[in-house]
Amino acid sequence: MTGIVSDSTAVQYHIGVSRAMLRGARYVLLPGDPDRVEPIASCLDRATELARHREYRSALGYVDDTPVLVMSTGIGSPSTGIAVEELARLGVTHFLRLGTTGAIQPHIALGDLIISEGAVRLEGTSGHYAPVEYPAVASLSLTQKLVEAALHHNFSYQTGICCSSDSFWPGQERYDSFSGYVQRRFQGSLDEWQHLGVLNFEMETSALFTIARTFGLHAASLCGVIALRTQSESVQEGVYAQVKERLALVARETVKRHAASGAR
């Protein structure tokens, strides 16, 4: 699909970078937290920081000779959608989300990686790009390389469907919010998603998959498990550093394998 291509020196309004700054990068690694950009970029070669504007912090590095952008999206689908829009104008074609997540299936362990094949569209951003009947599905070639990369590092991983919510509390049926109230449409939803085989909750993947597909681009999602919703509502901070390292290592290996394969 052909879209709007930005002038090489024009800085995008929200993300604060231009096409010239990306040095031809087609791949982008997308954590949510701006503070995760630096440690992810440190796993690349010759990494340098590019810009920091609003929630969008960016750095450019290399996997061998392949330029790779790392850029935070902030929390949630609206800011992720803005990032995809503006990066696509700069020539980025392959989007790899790197996130943290809470698992809702009992067979999943802390520190496991979840590679999403598709996502439940429990957010509103993707509905601005495609009707609700349109599926949120990952790029096959990019997702296959994620699996290969996880196997290469001998990291435990799961593949399946995630649920992307617009809210951290009611949409994920958490009752420890300020009001403690979850509206009727979400009461019992956690049990329903479990019975339907959904693996985890997060907040960005379905918008990323939907927007990338409608643009004719490629997207995949890799999340590390830092909470087990079947046991507790609390985040396990002890596994956070381990998960961050695994995400970065698998992302680097994925780009290396995908670029070498010549796949779209």
Short mmCIF file of C-alpha atoms in Angstrom, two decimals:
data_model
loop_
_atom_site.label_atom_id
_atom_site.label_comp_id
_atom_site.label_asym_id
_atom_site.label_seq_id
_atom_site.Cartn_x
_atom_site.Cartn_y
_atom_site.Cartn_z
CA MET A 1 0.00 0.00 0.00
CA THR A 2 1.34 3.44 -0.93
CA GLY A 3 0.95 6.20 1.64
CA ILE A 4 2.26 9.64 2.47
CA VAL A 5 6.06 9.80 2.57
CA SER A 6 7.55 12.65 4.54
CA ASP A 7 10.27 14.98 3.26
CA SER A 8 13.63 13.71 4.51
CA THR A 9 14.25 16.67 6.82
CA ALA A 10 10.69 17.21 8.07
CA VAL A 11 10.43 16.41 11.78
CA GLN A 12 7.25 14.58 12.70
CA TYR A 13 5.08 16.61 15.06
CA HIS A 14 4.62 14.10 17.89
CA ILE A 15 7.64 11.79 17.79
CA GLY A 16 10.21 14.49 17.04
CA VAL A 17 12.29 12.68 14.42
CA SER A 18 12.75 12.96 10.66
CA ARG A 19 13.35 10.44 7.90
CA ALA A 20 16.98 11.55 7.56
CA MET A 21 17.59 10.81 11.25
CA LEU A 22 16.54 7.17 10.79
CA ARG A 23 19.35 6.37 8.30
CA GLY A 24 17.02 4.15 6.29
CA ALA A 25 15.75 2.13 9.28
CA ARG A 26 12.80 -0.12 8.36
CA TYR A 27 12.63 -1.84 11.75
CA VAL A 28 11.43 -0.27 14.99
CA LEU A 29 11.34 -1.75 18.48
CA LEU A 30 8.47 -0.29 20.48
CA PRO A 31 8.55 -0.42 24.29
CA GLY A 32 5.94 1.57 26.15
CA ASP A 33 8.12 3.09 28.88
CA PRO A 34 10.60 5.79 27.76
CA ASP A 35 13.04 4.52 30.39
CA ARG A 36 13.24 1.18 28.57
CA VAL A 37 14.62 2.75 25.38
CA GLU A 38 18.20 3.06 26.61
CA PRO A 39 18.60 -0.54 27.90
CA ILE A 40 17.03 -1.95 24.74
CA ALA A 41 19.23 0.22 22.54
CA SER A 42 22.30 -0.90 24.48
CA CYS A 43 21.75 -4.40 23.05
CA LEU A 44 22.23 -2.96 19.56
CA ASP A 45 25.50 -1.86 17.95
CA ARG A 46 26.62 1.79 17.82
CA ALA A 47 23.45 3.06 19.51
CA THR A 48 22.85 6.80 19.86
CA GLU A 49 19.88 8.70 21.27
CA LEU A 50 17.87 10.64 18.71
CA ALA A 51 15.11 12.61 20.39
CA ARG A 52 12.76 12.87 23.34
CA HIS A 53 9.38 14.53 22.89
CA ARG A 54 6.33 13.85 25.07
CA GLU A 55 6.16 10.07 25.64
CA TYR A 56 8.26 9.37 22.54
CA ARG A 57 11.91 8.76 23.31
CA SER A 58 14.01 7.35 20.48
CA ALA A 59 17.43 5.91 19.76
CA LEU A 60 19.06 4.46 16.66
CA GLY A 61 21.34 1.45 16.62
CA TYR A 62 22.39 -1.37 14.32
CA VAL A 63 22.14 -5.13 14.11
CA ASP A 64 25.23 -5.83 12.03
CA ASP A 65 24.60 -3.39 9.16
CA THR A 66 20.83 -3.11 9.59
CA PRO A 67 19.69 0.18 11.15
CA VAL A 68 17.10 -0.29 13.90
CA LEU A 69 15.06 2.37 15.65
CA VAL A 70 14.00 2.02 19.28
CA MET A 71 11.13 4.28 20.31
CA SER A 72 8.77 4.38 23.27
CA THR A 73 5.04 4.75 22.69
CA GLY A 74 3.79 5.58 26.17
CA ILE A 75 0.84 3.69 27.63
CA GLY A 76 -2.12 2.64 25.52
CA SER A 77 -3.39 2.42 21.99
CA PRO A 78 -3.96 6.11 21.10
CA SER A 79 -0.30 7.04 21.53
CA THR A 80 0.76 3.82 19.82
CA GLY A 81 -1.43 4.70 16.84
CA ILE A 82 0.24 8.11 16.57
CA ALA A 83 3.66 6.45 16.61
CA VAL A 84 2.73 4.02 13.82
CA GLU A 85 1.24 6.81 11.70
CA GLU A 86 4.30 9.05 11.90
CA LEU A 87 6.89 6.27 11.64
CA ALA A 88 5.18 4.89 8.54
CA ARG A 89 5.61 8.31 6.91
CA LEU A 90 9.34 8.02 7.59
CA GLY A 91 9.67 4.69 5.79
CA VAL A 92 9.45 2.29 8.74
CA THR A 93 7.79 -0.95 7.62
CA HIS A 94 8.34 -3.45 10.46
CA PHE A 95 7.01 -2.76 13.96
CA LEU A 96 7.91 -4.96 16.93
CA ARG A 97 6.19 -4.22 20.23
CA LEU A 98 8.18 -5.06 23.37
CA GLY A 99 6.01 -4.94 26.46
CA THR A 100 5.26 -6.30 29.90
CA THR A 101 2.06 -8.12 30.71
CA GLY A 102 -0.13 -9.95 33.17
CA ALA A 103 -0.90 -13.57 32.28
CA ILE A 104 -4.38 -15.01 32.83
CA GLN A 105 -3.76 -18.69 32.12
CA PRO A 106 -2.49 -21.00 34.88
CA HIS A 107 0.12 -22.75 32.73
CA ILE A 108 2.06 -19.51 32.14
CA ALA A 109 5.00 -18.74 34.45
CA LEU A 110 6.62 -15.52 35.59
CA GLY A 111 9.31 -14.50 33.11
CA ASP A 112 7.71 -16.34 30.20
CA LEU A 113 7.58 -14.53 26.89
CA ILE A 114 4.24 -14.24 25.10
CA ILE A 115 4.32 -13.97 21.31
CA SER A 116 0.93 -12.79 20.13
CA GLU A 117 -0.55 -14.27 16.96
CA GLY A 118 -3.62 -12.07 17.26
CA ALA A 119 -5.37 -9.76 19.70
CA VAL A 120 -8.83 -9.09 21.09
CA ARG A 121 -9.71 -5.52 20.11
CA LEU A 122 -10.90 -4.28 23.50
CA GLU A 123 -9.69 -0.75 22.72
CA GLY A 124 -11.11 2.08 20.66
CA THR A 125 -8.20 3.26 18.53
CA SER A 126 -8.29 0.41 16.02
CA GLY A 127 -11.96 1.12 15.37
CA HIS A 128 -10.92 4.40 13.78
CA TYR A 129 -9.02 2.41 11.13
CA ALA A 130 -11.16 -0.67 10.50
CA PRO A 131 -14.58 -2.01 11.52
CA VAL A 132 -14.87 -4.32 14.51
CA GLU A 133 -15.17 -7.36 12.22
CA TYR A 134 -11.62 -6.74 10.92
CA PRO A 135 -9.13 -9.04 12.71
CA ALA A 136 -6.09 -7.85 14.63
CA VAL A 137 -3.45 -10.33 13.45
CA ALA A 138 0.33 -10.34 13.44
CA SER A 139 2.75 -10.50 10.54
CA LEU A 140 3.47 -14.18 9.90
CA SER A 141 7.11 -13.79 8.84
CA LEU A 142 8.04 -11.44 11.70
CA THR A 143 6.25 -13.62 14.25
CA GLN A 144 8.00 -16.75 12.99
CA LYS A 145 11.35 -15.04 13.54
CA LEU A 146 10.29 -14.11 17.09
CA VAL A 147 9.68 -17.80 17.80
CA GLU A 148 13.05 -18.73 16.29
CA ALA A 149 14.79 -16.07 18.36
CA ALA A 150 13.16 -17.24 21.61
CA LEU A 151 14.23 -20.80 20.82
CA HIS A 152 17.75 -19.59 19.99
CA HIS A 153 18.07 -18.12 23.49
CA ASN A 154 16.28 -21.07 25.11
CA PHE A 155 13.70 -18.77 26.70
CA SER A 156 10.33 -20.17 27.73
CA TYR A 157 7.59 -18.72 25.53
CA GLN A 158 3.90 -19.03 24.71
CA THR A 159 2.07 -18.22 21.48
CA GLY A 160 -1.58 -17.28 21.20
CA ILE A 161 -4.04 -14.44 21.58
CA CYS A 162 -3.76 -11.44 23.87
CA CYS A 163 -6.45 -9.00 24.95
CA SER A 164 -5.73 -5.29 24.46
CA SER A 165 -7.68 -3.07 26.82
CA ASP A 166 -8.05 0.71 26.87
CA SER A 167 -7.93 0.74 30.67
CA PHE A 168 -5.66 -0.87 33.24
CA TRP A 169 -8.41 -1.39 35.83
CA PRO A 170 -12.05 -1.99 34.73
CA GLY A 171 -11.31 -3.22 31.20
CA GLN A 172 -9.03 -5.88 32.66
CA GLU A 173 -11.54 -6.61 35.44
CA ARG A 174 -9.43 -5.29 38.28
CA TYR A 175 -11.38 -4.27 41.38
CA ASP A 176 -8.55 -2.43 43.18
CA SER A 177 -9.25 0.86 41.39
CA PHE A 178 -10.17 4.08 43.21
CA SER A 179 -13.89 3.32 43.11
CA GLY A 180 -13.62 -0.47 43.24
CA TYR A 181 -16.40 -0.65 40.67
CA VAL A 182 -16.28 -2.53 37.38
CA GLN A 183 -19.17 -1.82 35.07
CA ARG A 184 -21.47 -4.67 34.18
CA ARG A 185 -20.08 -5.34 30.70
CA PHE A 186 -16.68 -6.21 32.18
CA GLN A 187 -17.88 -8.17 35.20
CA GLY A 188 -16.96 -11.80 34.54
CA SER A 189 -14.92 -10.88 31.47
CA LEU A 190 -11.66 -12.26 32.89
CA ASP A 191 -13.24 -15.69 33.28
CA GLU A 192 -14.67 -15.47 29.78
CA TRP A 193 -11.33 -14.62 28.16
CA GLN A 194 -9.71 -17.47 30.10
CA HIS A 195 -12.28 -19.93 28.77
CA LEU A 196 -11.70 -18.62 25.24
CA GLY A 197 -7.97 -19.33 25.54
CA VAL A 198 -6.72 -15.74 25.73
CA LEU A 199 -3.26 -15.67 27.32
CA ASN A 200 -2.82 -12.19 28.73
CA PHE A 201 -3.93 -8.61 29.06
CA GLU A 202 -2.00 -5.60 27.74
CA MET A 203 -2.90 -2.27 26.15
CA GLU A 204 -1.35 -1.75 22.70
CA THR A 205 -1.08 -4.85 20.52
CA SER A 206 -4.51 -4.92 18.86
CA ALA A 207 -4.20 -1.32 17.68
CA LEU A 208 -0.67 -1.97 16.39
CA PHE A 209 -1.75 -5.10 14.49
CA THR A 210 -4.87 -3.50 13.00
CA ILE A 211 -3.24 -0.26 11.91
CA ALA A 212 -0.20 -2.00 10.43
CA ARG A 213 -2.42 -4.37 8.44
CA THR A 214 -4.57 -1.59 7.05
CA PHE A 215 -1.41 0.25 6.02
CA GLY A 216 0.08 -2.83 4.33
CA LEU A 217 2.89 -2.93 6.91
CA HIS A 218 4.21 -5.63 9.26
CA ALA A 219 3.82 -5.92 13.03
CA ALA A 220 4.56 -8.42 15.78
CA SER A 221 4.26 -8.35 19.55
CA LEU A 222 6.48 -9.77 22.29
CA CYS A 223 5.56 -9.35 25.95
CA GLY A 224 7.26 -10.56 29.12
CA VAL A 225 5.14 -11.84 32.01
CA ILE A 226 5.58 -9.86 35.23
CA ALA A 227 2.25 -10.72 36.88
CA LEU A 228 0.15 -13.85 37.25
CA ARG A 229 -3.50 -12.80 37.39
CA THR A 230 -4.52 -16.36 38.33
CA GLN A 231 -2.67 -15.93 41.64
CA SER A 232 -2.40 -12.25 42.49
CA GLU A 233 -3.00 -8.72 41.23
CA SER A 234 0.51 -7.60 42.18
CA VAL A 235 3.37 -7.03 39.75
CA GLN A 236 6.41 -9.16 40.52
CA GLU A 237 9.20 -6.60 40.48
CA GLY A 238 11.82 -9.29 40.97
CA VAL A 239 11.35 -10.60 37.43
CA TYR A 240 11.20 -7.17 35.78
CA ALA A 241 14.94 -6.89 35.07
CA GLN A 242 15.04 -10.44 33.73
CA VAL A 243 12.09 -9.78 31.42
CA LYS A 244 13.59 -6.55 30.07
CA GLU A 245 16.83 -8.34 29.17
CA ARG A 246 14.98 -11.19 27.47
CA LEU A 247 12.86 -8.79 25.42
CA ALA A 248 15.94 -6.94 24.16
CA LEU A 249 17.90 -10.08 23.31
CA VAL A 250 15.01 -11.71 21.45
CA ALA A 251 14.26 -8.48 19.58
CA ARG A 252 17.84 -8.19 18.36
CA GLU A 253 17.93 -11.81 17.21
CA THR A 254 14.55 -11.41 15.49
CA VAL A 255 15.73 -8.44 13.44
CA LYS A 256 18.94 -10.26 12.56
CA ARG A 257 17.10 -13.33 11.31
CA HIS A 258 14.35 -11.44 9.53
CA ALA A 259 16.74 -9.10 7.71
CA ALA A 260 18.96 -12.03 6.68
CA SER A 261 16.01 -14.01 5.36
CA GLY A 262 14.96 -11.34 2.90
CA ALA A 263 11.34 -11.82 4.01
CA ARG A 264 8.84 -9.01 3.71
#
